Structures are given as structure tokens and as C-alpha cells.
Amino acid sequence: MIALKTIFAQIENSMSEKDFIPEAYTTLKEEGTVSYASPSNIALVKYWGKRENQIPANPSISFTLAACVTKTSVQYKKRNQKSNEFSFDLLFEGEAKEEFKPKISTFLKRIETYLPFLKEYHFVINTSNSFPHSSGIASSASGMSALALCFMQMERSFSEFVSDEDFKRKASFLARLGSGSACRSIEGPLVQWGETNSIEGSSNLFGIKYPYAVHNVFNNFHDTILLVDKGEKQVSSTVGHELMYGHPFATQRFDQAHNNLEKLKSVLLEGDLDAFIRVIESEALTLHAMMMTSNPYFILMKPNTLSIINEIWKFREASKTHVCFTLDAGANVHVLYPENEKDVVFPFIKEKLVPFCQNGQYICDRIGLGAKKL
Ligand code: DP6
């Protein structure tokens, strides 16, 4: 008999964009409010390079975070007349933010086919982040996933029955259309996105909760985020992804991501932290190597990023702990370490690494369980 898990995996694998177009709704409410808090995530195997319609060029996997979250509420009210334009106000931390509106408009355009009610309403979108806006921490993953979840909550109230499974899958599908990495922020603690042979049920269209056993050593894993440079990003991720087109090492990089995911399977199962470190640090440096070898080329690390990495390597050798680092497309450093080493590692971070942070700023985060309805 085929296991139920395999059948679900086959269904997920065979899903297409069309499966996310809803059937007729039972009722469209006049008005209401929906709210979600959704976390950021930190990729272990990095998504870098995409095709049209937000299809990733390679598979990725991330830890969902707990402390870095975006809270979004959407007030909706039926409009008197249906219009060809979307209608919304955007408030960020209580104040109107015109400069964020184009990104939301693009998102609404991309998801309209899958949520055909959008033009029938006026929305007041109210959003805020738990982390400082100018921290250099990307808010697109938490922001887009929170908004996608709010719209999904609306859709749920217009439909007869939607299972939690279908709800989360479509929320991830929609979030992806806002920002690729956002599709990995709906659930936790580990989410995988992008088709790859070694992970059953993996899809380019949405993230899935990592479907295999994970060793206890990863419970409560810590991520202390060191804010090295809080300035504007020198290169947006959209531009960065495009630079993988015609990149001389693109094919090798995409193959490497598939291989690293496969390697991680046994690493996560066995809790082999030495092997974990080798994959995670290599992924971070490869991401930056791709930027350094693209045309045009960029260096997004700062001198303090390198100082931090060197300090981590020295300390790890001397203390025999398993502290390691990963990076996003910027200068900040995510310092990862297991719960049972925090009493040794955190004092080291405070004493030796925090001095390299801009204004001594850092954020204590850890692996989390995903978005929450408010
Ligand atoms: C380096 O998800 O921000 O953080 O799809 O263009 O919105 P868009 O890109 P985005 O890219 C994230 C890239 C990364 C790696 C990762 O999170 O996997």
C-alpha cells in the first residue's frame, strides 16, 4: 500500500498555478478586519536566482524566526462600484507611507487572478515591524507573508470550508508572488521551497514544512543578528536575482544548492553540527561569491562582517562549540548556535562581536513556529 504521505507528496508535486484559482464564493462580506503576525526567516540553503513569475532557479530551506515579525491588519469595506483599479491606504507604524505603495500594487496585480475579489474592496492596510525599519533586516518576507495571510483569512470567510493545509499552501503560494523568500514564512520551524529530487512534495510554487525528522539539537536554535550596516542596500534582491542570468557559475551554483539540500537531510536527522556548519557557512559565502563574480559585481560585506567571521572561527576552534554564521544579501551577520551552548556562546557574542555592530545593535532571535492569527 502506498503511504498516505507519499500520496500527499504526489498531489503537491503535480499542482499547478490553476489549482489556486478559487471556485465561486458563497458570500462576499460587506466589511471586516483581519490581522496576522508573520515572522522573518533565515535561509540555510540560499534562494538566489529566479525565473519569470517568481519561480526559483534552485531549491532553498530556512529556519523560521520568532522575534523578527511583521504585524499587519487589513480593514476591508465593499466599494459602491467595481473599478478597474485597486483601492487601498497604507499605514506603516500608524503613518501613511506612500513610498511602500508601488510594491503593494505590484503584489495585488500578481495575486488578483487567485483572489478575484480584490478590486471589489477598499483596504486600509496597517503594518508594523518588531525590528527597526532601518536595521538592514529585510522585511519583505515577514511583510508579504503577513499580507498574504490577511487576504487568505478574508477569502476563508467567503468560502464554505477551507482546510488548514489548503489555507497555508495557498498563503505560501501568494506570499511567493510578493517576495520569493516570503513563501517560507508561513510555517516553521524549517521550511523548504523549490523542486528538488531529495525532498518529497517539494514545489516551485510554495514552501512546505520540512517533511523529515529533525534532531533535538535544532530545537530552540539561536540566531543572534548582528547589525553591522543599517544603510540602504547597495543592490536589491530583485537586481541580485537577475544577475544570475548569464552568470558564469550559475549552473554549478544551482547544482550545488540541490546537493547541499540533499546533504542537509542526514545532517538534520543526525544532528551532525560539524557537517551543518560546513554546509551553512559555505552557502553564505557562495551567495556573496555569486555577487562578487556577477556583471556588474558587488561586495556587500563590510570590513566588520569579515572581522566577525574571523572571530567566530577563532572562538569555535578554541571553545569547541558549534557557533557558526550565515549572511543575507547584505553586511549583517546571523550567528547561529544550539540552545545547550548559549551560556558559553552568548557572552562571547556580547564581548567580542557586538563591538563590530553599528551603534552596538543586535537582535536576539531563535527558531520559531510560523505565522499567527491575531
Ligand atoms: C539572499 O525573497 O528578497 O535572502 O523574490 O525578489 O523578493 P524577491 O527576493 P527575496 O530574496 C532573498 C534572497 C536571500 C536568500 C534567501 O532568503 O533564500
Short mmCIF file of C-alpha atoms and ligand atoms in Angstrom, two decimals:
data_model
loop_
_atom_site.label_atom_id
_atom_site.label_comp_id
_atom_site.label_asym_id
_atom_site.label_seq_id
_atom_site.Cartn_x
_atom_site.Cartn_y
_atom_site.Cartn_z
CA MET A 1 0.00 0.00 0.00
CA ILE A 2 1.29 3.48 -0.83
CA ALA A 3 1.81 5.57 2.31
CA LEU A 4 -0.56 8.49 2.77
CA LYS A 5 2.43 10.83 2.99
CA THR A 6 3.57 9.76 -0.48
CA ILE A 7 0.09 10.37 -1.91
CA PHE A 8 0.05 13.91 -0.46
CA ALA A 9 3.55 14.47 -1.80
CA GLN A 10 2.40 13.40 -5.26
CA ILE A 11 -0.60 15.76 -5.09
CA GLU A 12 1.65 18.66 -4.09
CA ASN A 13 4.12 17.88 -6.83
CA SER A 14 1.50 17.83 -9.51
CA MET A 15 -0.13 21.11 -8.50
CA SER A 16 -0.16 23.95 -10.98
CA GLU A 17 -0.94 27.67 -10.74
CA LYS A 18 -4.50 26.98 -11.95
CA ASP A 19 -5.22 24.98 -8.80
CA PHE A 20 -5.07 28.21 -6.81
CA ILE A 21 -7.89 29.92 -8.73
CA PRO A 22 -10.93 29.71 -6.45
CA GLU A 23 -14.38 28.49 -7.30
CA ALA A 24 -17.31 30.86 -6.76
CA TYR A 25 -17.55 32.24 -3.23
CA THR A 26 -20.58 31.63 -1.04
CA THR A 27 -20.89 35.23 0.17
CA LEU A 28 -18.76 38.35 -0.04
CA LYS A 29 -18.88 40.18 3.28
CA GLU A 30 -19.58 43.91 3.32
CA GLU A 31 -16.76 44.76 5.67
CA GLY A 32 -14.43 43.39 8.30
CA THR A 33 -10.90 43.30 9.68
CA VAL A 34 -8.28 40.55 9.51
CA SER A 35 -4.88 40.54 11.25
CA TYR A 36 -1.78 38.37 11.19
CA ALA A 37 1.71 38.38 12.65
CA SER A 38 4.25 36.73 10.39
CA PRO A 39 7.94 36.13 11.02
CA SER A 40 11.07 36.64 9.03
CA ASN A 41 13.19 33.61 8.11
CA ILE A 42 16.87 32.91 7.59
CA ALA A 43 17.90 30.71 4.69
CA LEU A 44 20.34 27.87 5.30
CA VAL A 45 20.48 26.96 1.62
CA LYS A 46 20.00 30.21 -0.25
CA TYR A 47 17.50 31.16 -2.94
CA TRP A 48 19.47 33.24 -5.41
CA GLY A 49 18.25 33.45 -8.99
CA LYS A 50 14.70 33.24 -10.28
CA ARG A 51 12.71 32.79 -13.47
CA GLU A 52 9.53 34.56 -14.55
CA ASN A 53 6.58 34.51 -12.11
CA GLN A 54 8.80 34.14 -9.07
CA ILE A 55 9.92 30.61 -9.89
CA PRO A 56 13.18 29.92 -8.04
CA ALA A 57 16.23 28.84 -10.01
CA ASN A 58 17.22 26.49 -7.18
CA PRO A 59 15.68 24.97 -4.07
CA SER A 60 16.20 26.59 -0.65
CA ILE A 61 15.48 25.87 3.01
CA SER A 62 15.20 28.18 6.01
CA PHE A 63 14.77 28.41 9.74
CA THR A 64 11.64 30.38 10.55
CA LEU A 65 12.42 33.07 13.12
CA ALA A 66 10.43 34.00 16.21
CA ALA A 67 11.24 37.56 17.27
CA CYS A 68 11.53 39.41 13.95
CA VAL A 69 7.90 39.71 12.90
CA THR A 70 5.60 41.96 10.90
CA LYS A 71 2.11 42.58 12.26
CA THR A 72 -0.44 43.51 9.64
CA SER A 73 -4.12 44.21 9.83
CA VAL A 74 -6.35 44.78 6.84
CA GLN A 75 -9.67 46.59 7.20
CA TYR A 76 -11.85 45.94 4.19
CA LYS A 77 -15.04 47.60 3.01
CA LYS A 78 -17.02 46.82 -0.12
CA ARG A 79 -16.88 49.61 -2.69
CA ASN A 80 -20.03 51.06 -4.20
CA GLN A 81 -18.88 50.30 -7.70
CA LYS A 82 -16.44 47.76 -9.04
CA SER A 83 -13.48 49.54 -10.56
CA ASN A 84 -10.51 48.59 -12.70
CA GLU A 85 -8.12 49.95 -10.12
CA PHE A 86 -7.13 48.62 -6.72
CA SER A 87 -8.01 50.88 -3.83
CA PHE A 88 -6.01 50.92 -0.61
CA ASP A 89 -4.39 53.11 2.02
CA LEU A 90 -1.15 52.02 3.54
CA LEU A 91 -0.09 52.86 7.07
CA PHE A 92 3.32 51.89 8.38
CA GLU A 93 3.60 52.17 12.14
CA GLY A 94 0.49 54.30 12.14
CA GLU A 95 1.61 56.75 9.45
CA ALA A 96 0.77 56.92 5.75
CA LYS A 97 3.67 55.57 3.67
CA GLU A 98 3.29 56.47 0.01
CA GLU A 99 6.68 55.03 -0.93
CA PHE A 100 5.62 51.48 0.04
CA LYS A 101 2.51 51.59 -2.16
CA PRO A 102 4.01 50.61 -5.54
CA LYS A 103 5.30 47.31 -4.09
CA ILE A 104 1.85 46.53 -2.72
CA SER A 105 0.21 47.46 -6.05
CA THR A 106 2.54 45.07 -7.89
CA PHE A 107 1.70 42.37 -5.36
CA LEU A 108 -2.05 42.93 -5.77
CA LYS A 109 -1.72 42.73 -9.57
CA ARG A 110 0.17 39.46 -9.32
CA ILE A 111 -2.33 37.81 -6.97
CA GLU A 112 -5.59 39.13 -8.42
CA THR A 113 -6.20 36.04 -10.58
CA TYR A 114 -6.11 33.94 -7.42
CA LEU A 115 -8.19 36.32 -5.27
CA PRO A 116 -10.73 37.74 -7.73
CA PHE A 117 -12.49 39.83 -5.05
CA LEU A 118 -9.63 42.28 -4.54
CA LYS A 119 -10.99 45.08 -6.75
CA GLU A 120 -14.36 44.97 -5.06
CA TYR A 121 -12.97 46.38 -1.81
CA HIS A 122 -11.21 49.35 -0.37
CA PHE A 123 -8.47 48.29 2.06
CA VAL A 124 -6.76 50.05 4.90
CA ILE A 125 -3.52 48.14 5.44
CA ASN A 126 -1.85 48.83 8.76
CA THR A 127 1.56 47.28 9.25
CA SER A 128 4.45 47.43 11.71
CA ASN A 129 7.68 45.53 12.32
CA SER A 130 9.07 44.29 15.62
CA PHE A 131 12.58 45.14 14.36
CA PRO A 132 13.85 48.61 13.49
CA HIS A 133 12.93 49.61 9.95
CA SER A 134 16.39 50.84 9.03
CA SER A 135 18.15 47.80 10.50
CA GLY A 136 19.08 46.33 7.13
CA ILE A 137 16.85 43.36 8.02
CA ALA A 138 14.70 42.61 5.01
CA SER A 139 11.05 42.98 5.90
CA SER A 140 9.78 41.62 2.60
CA ALA A 141 9.49 38.02 3.83
CA SER A 142 7.56 38.85 7.00
CA GLY A 143 5.64 41.74 5.39
CA MET A 144 4.46 39.92 2.28
CA SER A 145 3.57 36.74 4.16
CA ALA A 146 1.55 38.69 6.74
CA LEU A 147 -0.38 40.46 3.98
CA ALA A 148 -0.95 37.24 2.04
CA LEU A 149 -2.34 35.64 5.21
CA CYS A 150 -4.71 38.56 5.81
CA PHE A 151 -6.13 38.20 2.30
CA MET A 152 -6.39 34.44 2.78
CA GLN A 153 -8.31 35.00 6.00
CA MET A 154 -10.74 37.17 4.04
CA GLU A 155 -11.11 34.50 1.39
CA ARG A 156 -11.70 31.87 4.05
CA SER A 157 -14.61 33.86 5.44
CA PHE A 158 -16.17 33.98 1.94
CA SER A 159 -15.94 30.22 1.41
CA GLU A 160 -17.67 27.25 2.90
CA PHE A 161 -14.78 25.12 4.13
CA VAL A 162 -11.08 25.52 3.62
CA SER A 163 -8.75 23.05 5.32
CA ASP A 164 -5.75 24.38 7.24
CA GLU A 165 -3.49 22.56 4.83
CA ASP A 166 -5.02 24.24 1.76
CA PHE A 167 -5.10 27.58 3.55
CA LYS A 168 -1.38 27.52 4.37
CA ARG A 169 -0.40 26.22 0.96
CA LYS A 170 -2.25 28.98 -0.85
CA ALA A 171 -0.96 31.61 1.62
CA SER A 172 2.58 30.49 0.83
CA PHE A 173 1.80 30.49 -2.91
CA LEU A 174 0.50 34.09 -2.71
CA ALA A 175 3.34 35.26 -0.44
CA ARG A 176 5.83 33.95 -3.01
CA LEU A 177 4.32 36.27 -5.60
CA GLY A 178 5.10 39.19 -3.27
CA SER A 179 8.64 38.11 -2.44
CA GLY A 180 10.15 34.68 -3.05
CA SER A 181 11.51 34.12 0.44
CA ALA A 182 8.14 35.15 1.95
CA CYS A 183 6.69 31.76 0.98
CA ARG A 184 8.96 30.26 3.65
CA SER A 185 7.47 32.40 6.47
CA ILE A 186 4.00 30.87 6.89
CA GLU A 187 5.07 27.85 8.94
CA GLY A 188 8.03 26.72 10.97
CA PRO A 189 10.44 25.63 12.26
CA LEU A 190 12.04 24.57 8.95
CA VAL A 191 10.56 25.33 5.54
CA GLN A 192 11.73 24.16 2.16
CA TRP A 193 10.85 25.75 -1.19
CA GLY A 194 11.75 24.75 -4.74
CA GLU A 195 11.51 21.45 -6.53
CA THR A 196 14.31 19.01 -5.78
CA ASN A 197 14.52 15.22 -6.04
CA SER A 198 15.64 14.61 -2.48
CA ILE A 199 12.55 16.20 -0.87
CA GLU A 200 9.18 14.62 -1.44
CA GLY A 201 6.41 17.12 -2.13
CA SER A 202 8.82 19.99 -2.84
CA SER A 203 7.38 22.59 -5.19
CA ASN A 204 8.45 25.74 -7.02
CA LEU A 205 5.05 27.28 -6.25
CA PHE A 206 5.02 27.27 -2.45
CA GLY A 207 7.07 26.40 0.60
CA ILE A 208 6.44 23.17 2.51
CA LYS A 209 7.10 22.36 6.14
CA TYR A 210 10.27 20.27 6.09
CA PRO A 211 8.84 16.74 5.90
CA TYR A 212 11.55 14.65 7.61
CA ALA A 213 12.71 14.07 11.15
CA VAL A 214 14.96 16.71 12.71
CA HIS A 215 17.35 16.06 15.63
CA ASN A 216 16.61 17.66 19.02
CA VAL A 217 19.78 19.70 18.90
CA PHE A 218 17.99 22.03 16.48
CA ASN A 219 15.15 22.71 18.96
CA ASN A 220 15.29 26.30 20.09
CA PHE A 221 18.33 27.01 17.88
CA HIS A 222 19.53 30.58 18.33
CA ASP A 223 20.09 33.29 15.75
CA THR A 224 21.68 36.44 17.13
CA ILE A 225 21.52 39.00 14.34
CA LEU A 226 24.41 41.44 14.35
CA LEU A 227 23.54 44.73 12.70
CA VAL A 228 26.79 45.64 11.02
CA ASP A 229 25.46 48.08 8.49
CA LYS A 230 22.00 49.52 8.62
CA GLY A 231 22.26 51.57 5.43
CA GLU A 232 20.27 51.21 2.23
CA LYS A 233 21.07 48.01 0.38
CA GLN A 234 23.61 48.58 -2.39
CA VAL A 235 21.81 46.04 -4.54
CA SER A 236 18.18 44.98 -4.11
CA SER A 237 17.49 41.25 -4.10
CA THR A 238 15.45 41.66 -7.30
CA VAL A 239 18.51 43.03 -9.09
CA GLY A 240 20.69 40.41 -7.42
CA HIS A 241 18.48 37.56 -8.64
CA GLU A 242 18.64 38.96 -12.19
CA LEU A 243 22.41 38.93 -12.10
CA MET A 244 22.26 35.13 -12.02
CA TYR A 245 21.10 35.23 -15.67
CA GLY A 246 24.16 34.56 -17.77
CA HIS A 247 26.30 34.34 -14.64
CA PRO A 248 29.43 32.27 -15.45
CA PHE A 249 28.91 30.00 -12.43
CA ALA A 250 25.10 29.80 -12.43
CA THR A 251 24.77 26.15 -13.43
CA GLN A 252 27.34 24.98 -10.89
CA ARG A 253 25.70 27.10 -8.19
CA PHE A 254 22.21 25.74 -8.85
CA ASP A 255 23.57 22.16 -8.80
CA GLN A 256 25.37 22.90 -5.54
CA ALA A 257 22.12 24.06 -3.90
CA HIS A 258 20.43 20.75 -4.82
CA ASN A 259 23.43 18.83 -3.42
CA ASN A 260 23.53 20.87 -0.22
CA LEU A 261 19.87 20.21 0.42
CA GLU A 262 20.44 16.53 -0.01
CA LYS A 263 23.42 16.67 2.39
CA LEU A 264 21.35 18.57 4.95
CA LYS A 265 18.82 15.75 5.11
CA SER A 266 21.16 13.44 7.02
CA VAL A 267 22.76 16.34 8.89
CA LEU A 268 19.38 17.44 10.24
CA LEU A 269 18.36 13.90 11.07
CA GLU A 270 21.57 13.00 12.89
CA GLY A 271 22.22 16.40 14.46
CA ASP A 272 25.73 16.44 12.97
CA LEU A 273 26.63 20.04 13.84
CA ASP A 274 30.11 19.95 12.28
CA ALA A 275 28.63 18.96 8.94
CA PHE A 276 25.82 21.52 9.45
CA ILE A 277 28.40 24.29 9.87
CA ARG A 278 30.25 23.27 6.71
CA VAL A 279 27.08 23.47 4.60
CA ILE A 280 25.68 26.65 6.17
CA GLU A 281 28.86 28.76 6.07
CA SER A 282 29.68 27.59 2.57
CA GLU A 283 26.17 28.59 1.42
CA ALA A 284 26.58 32.07 2.93
CA LEU A 285 29.96 32.62 1.31
CA THR A 286 28.79 31.22 -2.01
CA LEU A 287 25.90 33.70 -2.05
CA HIS A 288 28.39 36.53 -1.68
CA ALA A 289 30.80 34.90 -4.13
CA MET A 290 27.99 34.96 -6.71
CA MET A 291 27.62 38.72 -6.19
CA MET A 292 31.35 39.27 -6.37
CA THR A 293 31.57 37.39 -9.67
CA SER A 294 28.47 38.78 -11.41
CA ASN A 295 28.48 41.52 -14.00
CA PRO A 296 28.30 44.15 -12.58
CA TYR A 297 29.96 42.88 -9.40
CA PHE A 298 29.30 43.87 -5.79
CA ILE A 299 30.86 43.42 -2.38
CA LEU A 300 28.08 43.57 0.19
CA MET A 301 30.16 42.50 3.16
CA LYS A 302 31.83 45.26 5.17
CA PRO A 303 35.20 45.04 6.95
CA ASN A 304 33.32 44.37 10.20
CA THR A 305 31.47 41.45 8.58
CA LEU A 306 34.84 39.81 7.94
CA SER A 307 36.13 40.65 11.40
CA ILE A 308 33.08 38.95 12.91
CA ILE A 309 33.55 35.85 10.76
CA ASN A 310 37.20 35.59 11.80
CA GLU A 311 36.32 36.00 15.47
CA ILE A 312 33.70 33.25 15.17
CA TRP A 313 36.21 30.90 13.58
CA LYS A 314 38.83 31.60 16.27
CA PHE A 315 36.34 31.16 19.11
CA ARG A 316 34.87 27.99 17.64
CA GLU A 317 38.31 26.40 17.40
CA ALA A 318 39.25 27.40 20.95
CA SER A 319 35.92 26.65 22.66
CA LYS A 320 34.98 23.52 20.68
CA THR A 321 31.46 24.90 20.41
CA HIS A 322 29.30 24.85 17.30
CA VAL A 323 28.68 28.53 16.72
CA CYS A 324 28.54 29.45 13.04
CA PHE A 325 27.38 32.26 10.79
CA THR A 326 25.19 32.87 7.83
CA LEU A 327 24.59 36.01 5.76
CA ASP A 328 21.80 37.53 3.73
CA ALA A 329 22.35 39.78 0.76
CA GLY A 330 23.93 42.42 3.00
CA ALA A 331 26.57 43.08 5.64
CA ASN A 332 24.67 41.87 8.74
CA VAL A 333 25.70 38.57 10.28
CA HIS A 334 23.35 35.90 11.63
CA VAL A 335 25.14 33.99 14.39
CA LEU A 336 23.66 30.52 14.80
CA TYR A 337 24.19 28.22 17.80
CA PRO A 338 22.41 25.45 19.69
CA GLU A 339 20.46 26.05 22.91
CA ASN A 340 22.83 23.91 25.00
CA GLU A 341 25.81 26.15 24.11
CA LYS A 342 24.14 29.51 24.70
CA ASP A 343 25.74 30.07 28.12
CA VAL A 344 29.18 29.99 26.52
CA VAL A 345 28.41 31.50 23.14
CA PHE A 346 26.24 34.47 24.10
CA PRO A 347 28.83 36.07 26.44
CA PHE A 348 31.38 35.70 23.61
CA ILE A 349 28.99 37.43 21.20
CA LYS A 350 28.45 40.30 23.60
CA GLU A 351 32.09 40.77 24.39
CA LYS A 352 33.78 40.12 21.05
CA LEU A 353 31.23 40.56 18.29
CA VAL A 354 28.83 43.30 19.39
CA PRO A 355 31.65 45.91 19.27
CA PHE A 356 31.63 45.42 15.47
CA CYS A 357 27.92 46.31 15.22
CA GLN A 358 26.69 49.73 14.18
CA ASN A 359 25.79 51.53 17.43
CA GLY A 360 26.25 48.18 19.19
CA GLN A 361 22.89 46.97 17.86
CA TYR A 362 21.89 43.33 17.65
CA ILE A 363 18.70 41.26 17.85
CA CYS A 364 18.30 38.03 19.82
CA ASP A 365 16.18 35.69 17.78
CA ARG A 366 15.64 31.96 17.59
CA ILE A 367 13.90 29.34 15.52
CA GLY A 368 10.13 29.83 15.50
CA LEU A 369 6.90 28.12 14.58
CA GLY A 370 5.43 30.39 11.95
CA ALA A 371 2.72 32.99 11.47
CA LYS A 372 -0.11 33.61 13.95
CA LYS A 373 -3.61 34.93 13.50
CA LEU A 374 -4.16 37.95 15.76
C1 DP6 B 1 19.63 36.33 -0.03
O1 DP6 B 1 12.99 36.83 -1.43
O2 DP6 B 1 14.09 39.06 -1.05
O3 DP6 B 1 17.70 36.38 1.35
O4 DP6 B 1 11.83 37.22 -4.61
O5 DP6 B 1 12.99 39.27 -5.40
O6 DP6 B 1 11.60 39.35 -3.32
P1 DP6 B 1 12.49 38.52 -4.21
O7 DP6 B 1 13.79 38.18 -3.37
P2 DP6 B 1 13.99 37.82 -1.85
O8 DP6 B 1 15.44 37.12 -1.91
C2 DP6 B 1 16.01 36.61 -0.78
C3 DP6 B 1 17.40 36.23 -1.04
C4 DP6 B 1 18.22 35.82 0.17
C5 DP6 B 1 18.29 34.32 0.29
C6 DP6 B 1 17.08 33.60 0.81
O9 DP6 B 1 16.34 34.14 1.64
O10 DP6 B 1 16.91 32.42 0.41
#
